[in-house]
XYZ file of C-alpha atoms in Angstrom:
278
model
C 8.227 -16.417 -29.397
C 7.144 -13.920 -26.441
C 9.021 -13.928 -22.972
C 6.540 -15.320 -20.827
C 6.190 -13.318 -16.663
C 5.194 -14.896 -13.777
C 4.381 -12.007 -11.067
C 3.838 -13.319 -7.478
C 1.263 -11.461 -5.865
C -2.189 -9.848 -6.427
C -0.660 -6.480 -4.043
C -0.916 -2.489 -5.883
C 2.531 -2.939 -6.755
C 1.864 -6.395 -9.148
C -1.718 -5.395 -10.427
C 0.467 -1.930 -11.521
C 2.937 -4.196 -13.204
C 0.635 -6.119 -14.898
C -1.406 -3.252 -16.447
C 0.987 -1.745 -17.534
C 2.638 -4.819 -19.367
C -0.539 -5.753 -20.955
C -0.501 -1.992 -22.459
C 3.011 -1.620 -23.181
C 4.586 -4.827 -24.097
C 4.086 -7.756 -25.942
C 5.167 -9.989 -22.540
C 2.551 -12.628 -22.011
C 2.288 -12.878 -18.256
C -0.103 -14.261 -14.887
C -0.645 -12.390 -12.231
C -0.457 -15.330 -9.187
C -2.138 -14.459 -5.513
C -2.055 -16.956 -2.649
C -5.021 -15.421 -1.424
C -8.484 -16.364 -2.696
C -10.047 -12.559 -3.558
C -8.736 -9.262 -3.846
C -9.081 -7.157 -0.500
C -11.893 -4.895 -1.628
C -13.454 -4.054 1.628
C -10.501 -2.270 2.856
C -11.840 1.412 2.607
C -8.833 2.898 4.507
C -7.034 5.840 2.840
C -3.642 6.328 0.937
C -1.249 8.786 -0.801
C 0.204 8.961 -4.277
C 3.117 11.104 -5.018
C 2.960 12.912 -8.502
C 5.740 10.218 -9.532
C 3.370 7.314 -8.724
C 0.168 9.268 -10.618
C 2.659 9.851 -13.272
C 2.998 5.864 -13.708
C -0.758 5.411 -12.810
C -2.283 8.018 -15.550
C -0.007 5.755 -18.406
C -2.651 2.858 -18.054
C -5.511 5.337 -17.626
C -5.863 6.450 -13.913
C -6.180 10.047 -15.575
C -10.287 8.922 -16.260
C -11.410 7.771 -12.684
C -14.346 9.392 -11.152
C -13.204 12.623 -9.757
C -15.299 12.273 -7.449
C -13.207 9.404 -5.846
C -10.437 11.069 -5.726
C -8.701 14.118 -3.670
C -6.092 16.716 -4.382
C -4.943 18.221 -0.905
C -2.842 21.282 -1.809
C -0.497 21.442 1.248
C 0.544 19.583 4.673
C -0.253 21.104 7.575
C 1.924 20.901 10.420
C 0.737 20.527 13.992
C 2.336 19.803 18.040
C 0.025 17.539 19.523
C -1.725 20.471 20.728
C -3.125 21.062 17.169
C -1.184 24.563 17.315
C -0.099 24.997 13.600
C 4.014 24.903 13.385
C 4.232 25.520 9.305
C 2.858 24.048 6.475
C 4.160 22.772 2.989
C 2.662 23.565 -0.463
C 1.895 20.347 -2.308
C 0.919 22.188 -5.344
C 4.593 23.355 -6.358
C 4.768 19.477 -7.196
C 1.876 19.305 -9.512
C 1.790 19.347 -13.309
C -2.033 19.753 -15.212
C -1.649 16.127 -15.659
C 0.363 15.141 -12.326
C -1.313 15.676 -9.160
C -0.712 14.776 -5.395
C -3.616 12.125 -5.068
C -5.624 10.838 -2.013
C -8.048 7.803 -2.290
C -9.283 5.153 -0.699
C -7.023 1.928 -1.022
C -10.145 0.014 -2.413
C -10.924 2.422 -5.144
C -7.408 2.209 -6.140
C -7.399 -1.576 -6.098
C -11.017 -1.870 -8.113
C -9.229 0.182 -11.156
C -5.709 -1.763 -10.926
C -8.043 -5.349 -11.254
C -10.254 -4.599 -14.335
C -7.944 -4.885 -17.320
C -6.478 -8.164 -15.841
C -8.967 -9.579 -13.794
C -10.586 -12.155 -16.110
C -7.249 -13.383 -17.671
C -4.431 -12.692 -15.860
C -5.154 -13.367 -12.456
C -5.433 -16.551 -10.541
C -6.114 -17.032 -7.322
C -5.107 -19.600 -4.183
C -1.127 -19.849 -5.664
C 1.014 -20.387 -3.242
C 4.594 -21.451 -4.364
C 5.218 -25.044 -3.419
C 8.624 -25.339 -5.611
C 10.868 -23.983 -7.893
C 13.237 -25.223 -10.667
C 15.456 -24.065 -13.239
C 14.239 -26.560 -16.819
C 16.062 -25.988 -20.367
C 16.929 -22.251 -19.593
C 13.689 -21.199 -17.937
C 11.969 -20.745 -14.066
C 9.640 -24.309 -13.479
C 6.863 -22.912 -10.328
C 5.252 -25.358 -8.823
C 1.914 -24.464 -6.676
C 0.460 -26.260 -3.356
C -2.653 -26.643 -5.939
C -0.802 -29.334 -7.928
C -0.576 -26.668 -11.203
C 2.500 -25.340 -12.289
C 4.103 -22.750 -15.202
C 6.979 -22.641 -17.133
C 8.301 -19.025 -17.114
C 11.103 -16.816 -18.395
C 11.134 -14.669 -15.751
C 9.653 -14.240 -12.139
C 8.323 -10.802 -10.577
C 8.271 -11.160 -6.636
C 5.875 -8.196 -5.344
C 4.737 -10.047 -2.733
C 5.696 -7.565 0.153
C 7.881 -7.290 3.045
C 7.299 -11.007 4.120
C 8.104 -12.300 0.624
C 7.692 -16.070 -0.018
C 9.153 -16.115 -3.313
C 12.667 -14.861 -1.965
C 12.745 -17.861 0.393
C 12.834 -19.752 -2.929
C 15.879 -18.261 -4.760
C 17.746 -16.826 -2.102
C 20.423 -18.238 0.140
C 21.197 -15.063 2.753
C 18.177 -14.319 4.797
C 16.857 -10.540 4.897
C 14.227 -10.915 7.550
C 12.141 -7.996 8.577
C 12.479 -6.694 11.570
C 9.953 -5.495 14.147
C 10.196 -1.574 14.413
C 8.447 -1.190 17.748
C 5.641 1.196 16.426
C 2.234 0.275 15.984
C -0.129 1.617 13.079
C -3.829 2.618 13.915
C -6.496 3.185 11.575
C -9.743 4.537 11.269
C -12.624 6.423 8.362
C -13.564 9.931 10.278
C -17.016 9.873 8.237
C -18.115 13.853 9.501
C -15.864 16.647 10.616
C -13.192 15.652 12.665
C -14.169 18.561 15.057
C -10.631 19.530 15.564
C -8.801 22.988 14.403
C -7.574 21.781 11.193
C -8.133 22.182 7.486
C -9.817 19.617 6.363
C -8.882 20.213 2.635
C -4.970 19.592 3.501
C -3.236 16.832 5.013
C -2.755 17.351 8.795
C -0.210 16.213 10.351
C 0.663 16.039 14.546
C 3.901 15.726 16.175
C 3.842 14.028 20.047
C 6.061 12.469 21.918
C 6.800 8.679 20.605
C 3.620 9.286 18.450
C 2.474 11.060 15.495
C -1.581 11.105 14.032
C -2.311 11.999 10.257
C -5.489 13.028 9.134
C -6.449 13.672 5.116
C -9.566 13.635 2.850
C -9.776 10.990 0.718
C -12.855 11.459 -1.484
C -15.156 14.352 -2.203
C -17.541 13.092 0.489
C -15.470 14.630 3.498
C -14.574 11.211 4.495
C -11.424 11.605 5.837
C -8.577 9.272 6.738
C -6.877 8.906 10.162
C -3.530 6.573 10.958
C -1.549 7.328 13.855
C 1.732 5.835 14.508
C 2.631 4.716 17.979
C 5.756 3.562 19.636
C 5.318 0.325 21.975
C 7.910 -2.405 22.431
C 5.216 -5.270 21.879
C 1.817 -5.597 19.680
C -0.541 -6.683 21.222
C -3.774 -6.536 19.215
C -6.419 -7.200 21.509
C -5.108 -3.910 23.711
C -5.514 -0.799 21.403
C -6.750 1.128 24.070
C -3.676 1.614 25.740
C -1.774 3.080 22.403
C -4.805 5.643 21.559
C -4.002 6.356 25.701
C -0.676 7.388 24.866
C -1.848 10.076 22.385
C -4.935 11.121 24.220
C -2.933 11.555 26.858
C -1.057 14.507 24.772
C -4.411 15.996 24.327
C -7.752 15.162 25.212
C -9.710 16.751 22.632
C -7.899 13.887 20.004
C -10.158 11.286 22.147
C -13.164 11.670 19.880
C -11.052 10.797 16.700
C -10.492 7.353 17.830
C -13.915 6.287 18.752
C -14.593 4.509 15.230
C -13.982 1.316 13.938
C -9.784 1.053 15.023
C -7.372 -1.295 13.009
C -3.869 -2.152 13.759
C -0.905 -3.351 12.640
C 2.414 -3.688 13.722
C 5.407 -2.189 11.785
C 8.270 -3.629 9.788
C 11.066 -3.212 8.004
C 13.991 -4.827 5.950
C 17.299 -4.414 7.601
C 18.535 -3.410 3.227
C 17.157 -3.862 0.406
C 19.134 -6.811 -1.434
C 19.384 -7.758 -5.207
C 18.622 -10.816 -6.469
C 21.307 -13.698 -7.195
C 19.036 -14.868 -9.717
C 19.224 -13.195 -13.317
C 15.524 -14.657 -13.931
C 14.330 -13.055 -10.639
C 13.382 -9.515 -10.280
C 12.394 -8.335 -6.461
């Protein structure tokens, strides 16, 4: 009889998982998301090592569009001033097949969901219960349904619900007093960079990243911002603290600005559970 998966949550890191266990393994699994959709609006940019590509190309990443896809060949390194410091040669990475990879998150997300979408994936699970029945993991959802699994994947982030469920010692995150801001520069950014690299500038309690993410010259901005409290409603003050550095980055952050604040686990723990895998 097959080992049967449960993975909690519908994130990169679970819709990886469950490709590539549909291709490689005779597992029968779900794929469970408390949400009710995939984020697919989210066009906001993000980086792939040659390791992760590596993974990615092994349930067929290697025939995307190329055209949604970038391969910067080097960092750039900046002070806040945009005066170059050095740079770093991403190519000395690369194989033919291996590449450092910028995309949008949402492109990423649209290929991770086809293979799985129709019969692995189910929506509006959130994890009511959980029980140990004749050797397996009994999950119980708020929706009243339930499954009877050998083993449980939590990749439901940093604020895991699942590990509240099988865990005894608490591992909360912890706020790192830095704020994340986002933003799509849709023309030239206008500043003295190379637009073909990823740039990246140093300030004081502040740094701002800029990369292409497509072959549209769309490129990506996040800056990273130190502040004691979040306070969503009051961006303006963190883009103040790196305009503030320099002027001329004041035209960057005139688009449509997202934020987040930042966390992190104090370790990473195992699990106590030999049918749990974090």
């Amino acid at each position: 009889m097959k080992k049967k998966l449960a993975i909690i949550g519908a994130g990169i890191a679970g819709l990886t998982l469950a490709n590539l266990i549909s291709k490689k393994s005779e597992y029968e699994f779900m794929l469970y998301e408390k949400q009710e959709s995939l984020s697919l609006d989210e066009g906001y940019g993000i980086q792939l090592s040659t390791n992760s590509i590596k993974i990615l190309n092994e349930i067929g990443f290697d025939r995307i569009s190329n055209k949604k896809i970038f391969h910067p060949k080097g960092v750039d390194f900046y002070n806040i001033q945009n005066k170059k410091i050095c740079d770093l040669d991403l190519t000395q990475f690369n194989t033919d097949e291996n590449k450092y990879t910028t995309l949008q998150r949402s492109t990423l997300i649209e290929f991770l969901k086809d293979d799985v979408y129709t019969q692995h994936l189910r929506f509006g699970k959130k994890i009511k219960e959980v029980s140990e029945l004749k050797g397996k993991v009994l999950i119980k959802f708020d929706d009243n349904t339930n499954d009877l699994v050998d083993l449980v994947v939590a990749a439901d982030g940093i604020f895991s619900n699942t590990r509240s469920f099988f865990e005894k010692k608490k591992n909360e995150p912890k706020f790192k007093k830095a704020i994340a801001i986002r933003t799509l520069l849709n023309a030239k950014s206008e500043l003295n960079i190379d637009e073909k690299n990823i740039s990246l500038m140093m300030g004081k309690d502040c740094h701002v990243v800029i990369y292409p993410i497509n072959k549209n010259k769309e490129l990506n901005l996040v800056s990273i911002i130190r502040s004691k409290k979040y306070d969503p409603d009051n961006i303006k003050s963190l883009v103040d603290k790196v305009v503030s550095q320099n002027p001329n980055l004041e035209k960057i952050f005139k688009g449509d600005l997202k934020s987040w604040p930042l966390f992190s686990t104090p370790r990473i723990l195992p699990s106590t559970n030999s049918k749990v895998v974090y």
